[in-house]
Short mmCIF file of C-alpha atoms in Angstrom, two decimals:
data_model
loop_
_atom_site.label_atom_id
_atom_site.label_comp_id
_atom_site.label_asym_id
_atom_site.label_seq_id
_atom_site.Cartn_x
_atom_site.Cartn_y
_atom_site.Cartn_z
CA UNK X 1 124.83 -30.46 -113.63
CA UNK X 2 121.35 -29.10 -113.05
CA UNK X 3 119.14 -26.21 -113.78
CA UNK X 4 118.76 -23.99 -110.80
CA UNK X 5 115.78 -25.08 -108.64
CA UNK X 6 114.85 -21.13 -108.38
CA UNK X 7 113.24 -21.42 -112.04
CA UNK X 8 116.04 -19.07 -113.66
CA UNK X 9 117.35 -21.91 -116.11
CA UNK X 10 120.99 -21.52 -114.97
CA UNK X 11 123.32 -24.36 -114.87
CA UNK X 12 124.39 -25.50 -111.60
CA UNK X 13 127.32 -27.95 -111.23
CA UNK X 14 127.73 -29.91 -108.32
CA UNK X 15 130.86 -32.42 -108.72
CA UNK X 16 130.46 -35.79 -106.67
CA UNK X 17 134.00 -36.02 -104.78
CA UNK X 18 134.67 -37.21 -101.44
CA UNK X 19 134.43 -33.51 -100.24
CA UNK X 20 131.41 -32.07 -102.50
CA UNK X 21 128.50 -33.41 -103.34
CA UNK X 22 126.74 -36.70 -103.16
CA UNK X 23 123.89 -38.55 -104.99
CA UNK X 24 121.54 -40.86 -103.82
CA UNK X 25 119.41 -43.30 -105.72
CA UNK X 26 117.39 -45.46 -103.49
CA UNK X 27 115.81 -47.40 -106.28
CA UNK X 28 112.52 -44.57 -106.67
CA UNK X 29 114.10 -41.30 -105.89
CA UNK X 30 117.44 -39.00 -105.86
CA UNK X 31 119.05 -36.84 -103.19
CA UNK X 32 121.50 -34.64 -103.30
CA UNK X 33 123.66 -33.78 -100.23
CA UNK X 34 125.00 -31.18 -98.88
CA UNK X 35 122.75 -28.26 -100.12
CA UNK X 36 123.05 -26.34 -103.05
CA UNK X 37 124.13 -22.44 -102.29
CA UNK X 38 124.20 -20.66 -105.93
CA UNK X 39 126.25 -17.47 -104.56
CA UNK X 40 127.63 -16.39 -107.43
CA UNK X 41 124.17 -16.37 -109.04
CA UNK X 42 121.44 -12.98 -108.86
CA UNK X 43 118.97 -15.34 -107.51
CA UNK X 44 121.26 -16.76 -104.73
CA UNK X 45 118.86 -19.53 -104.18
CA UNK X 46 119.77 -22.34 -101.69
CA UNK X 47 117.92 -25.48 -101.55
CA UNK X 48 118.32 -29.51 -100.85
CA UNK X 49 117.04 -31.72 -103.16
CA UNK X 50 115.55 -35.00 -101.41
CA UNK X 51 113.78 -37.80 -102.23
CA UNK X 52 113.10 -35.90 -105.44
CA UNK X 53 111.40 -32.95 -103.78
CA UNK X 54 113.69 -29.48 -103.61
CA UNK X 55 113.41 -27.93 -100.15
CA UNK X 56 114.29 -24.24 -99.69
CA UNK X 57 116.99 -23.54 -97.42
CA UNK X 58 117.20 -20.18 -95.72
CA UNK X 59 119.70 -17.80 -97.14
CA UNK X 60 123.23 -16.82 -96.40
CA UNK X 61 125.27 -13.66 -95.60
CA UNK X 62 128.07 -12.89 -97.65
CA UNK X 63 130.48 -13.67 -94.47
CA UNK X 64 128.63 -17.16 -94.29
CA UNK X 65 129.20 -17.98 -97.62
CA UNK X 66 132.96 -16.82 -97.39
CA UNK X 67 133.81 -18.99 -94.33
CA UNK X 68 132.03 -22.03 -95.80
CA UNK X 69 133.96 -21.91 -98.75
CA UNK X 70 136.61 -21.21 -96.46
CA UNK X 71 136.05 -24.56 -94.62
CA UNK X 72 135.41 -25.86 -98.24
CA UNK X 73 139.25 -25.19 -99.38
CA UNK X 74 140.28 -26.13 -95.82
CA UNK X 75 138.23 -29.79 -96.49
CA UNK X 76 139.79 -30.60 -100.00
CA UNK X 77 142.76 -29.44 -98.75
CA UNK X 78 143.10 -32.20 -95.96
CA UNK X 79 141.68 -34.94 -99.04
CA UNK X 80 143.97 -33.97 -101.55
CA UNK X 81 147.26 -33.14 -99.30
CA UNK X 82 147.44 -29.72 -100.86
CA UNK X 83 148.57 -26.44 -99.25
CA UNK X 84 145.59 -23.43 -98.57
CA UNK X 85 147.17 -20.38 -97.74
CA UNK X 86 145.29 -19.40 -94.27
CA UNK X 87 142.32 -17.07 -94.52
CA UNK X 88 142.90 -13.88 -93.12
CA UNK X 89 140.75 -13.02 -89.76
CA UNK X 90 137.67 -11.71 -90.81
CA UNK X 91 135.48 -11.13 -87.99
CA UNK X 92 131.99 -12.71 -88.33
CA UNK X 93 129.21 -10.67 -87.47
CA UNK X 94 127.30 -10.87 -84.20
CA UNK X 95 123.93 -11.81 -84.19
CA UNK X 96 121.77 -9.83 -81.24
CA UNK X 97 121.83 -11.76 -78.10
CA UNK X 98 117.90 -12.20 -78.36
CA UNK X 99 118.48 -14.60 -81.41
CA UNK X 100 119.94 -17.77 -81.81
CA UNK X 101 123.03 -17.95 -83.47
CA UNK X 102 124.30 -18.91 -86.76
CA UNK X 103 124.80 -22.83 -86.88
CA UNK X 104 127.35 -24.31 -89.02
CA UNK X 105 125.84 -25.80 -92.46
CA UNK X 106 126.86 -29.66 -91.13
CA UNK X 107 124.67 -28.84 -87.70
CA UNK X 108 121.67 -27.61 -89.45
CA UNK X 109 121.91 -30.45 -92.30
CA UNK X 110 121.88 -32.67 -89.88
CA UNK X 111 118.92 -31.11 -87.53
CA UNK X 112 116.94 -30.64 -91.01
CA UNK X 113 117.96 -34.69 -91.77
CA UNK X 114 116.83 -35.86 -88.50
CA UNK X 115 113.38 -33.69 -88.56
CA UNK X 116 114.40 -31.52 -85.80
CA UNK X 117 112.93 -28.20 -85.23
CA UNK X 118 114.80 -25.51 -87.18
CA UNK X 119 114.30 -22.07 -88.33
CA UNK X 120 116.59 -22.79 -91.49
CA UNK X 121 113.80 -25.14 -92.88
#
């Protein structure tokens, strides 16, 4: 657990499992991996923490956050051999075609890891 990074003094638990979170030491500093999406908090901050600094993320739609917790259930559910009832088909909405759209939270972690250019920095 944690206080949120957003200065609001909530506790934020992120479990270390195969198919949550993960913590790095390197011997100086921590990081914590994936991000941290606080949803079901008013501030709804979303931030990574590495190498002890906490990086902003942008923010989510409410249909992102329901299909990555989606793929979240989906993910433990593959782990742990246990059954997840299917999602029902909710359709995603479209971004304008002048925008680029929506990547999935593994594709920009890993553009933001690698130093890629990335609007979701």
């Amino acid at each position: 657990m944690h206080l949120c990074c957003c200065g609001c003094s909530r506790e934020v638990v992120t479990p270390f499992s195969p198919t949550d979170w993960k913590l790095v030491f390197d011997g100086e500093s921590v990081s914590l991996s994936p991000s941290v999406g606080n949803w079901n908090f008013p501030c709804r901050s979303h931030y990574i923490i590495r190498q002890n600094r906490v990086l902003e993320a942008g923010s989510w739609s409410d249909d992102m956050v329901r299909a990555e917790q989606q793929r979240d259930k989906a993910a433990k559910a593959i782990r742990y051999g246990a059954v997840v009832p299917p999602a029902s088909p909710k359709p995603i909405a479209t971004t304008p075609s002048t925008q680029t759209p929506p990547q999935g939270v593994l594709t920009r972690i890993r553009r933001w890891w690698s130093g890629e250019n990335c609007d979701d920095r």
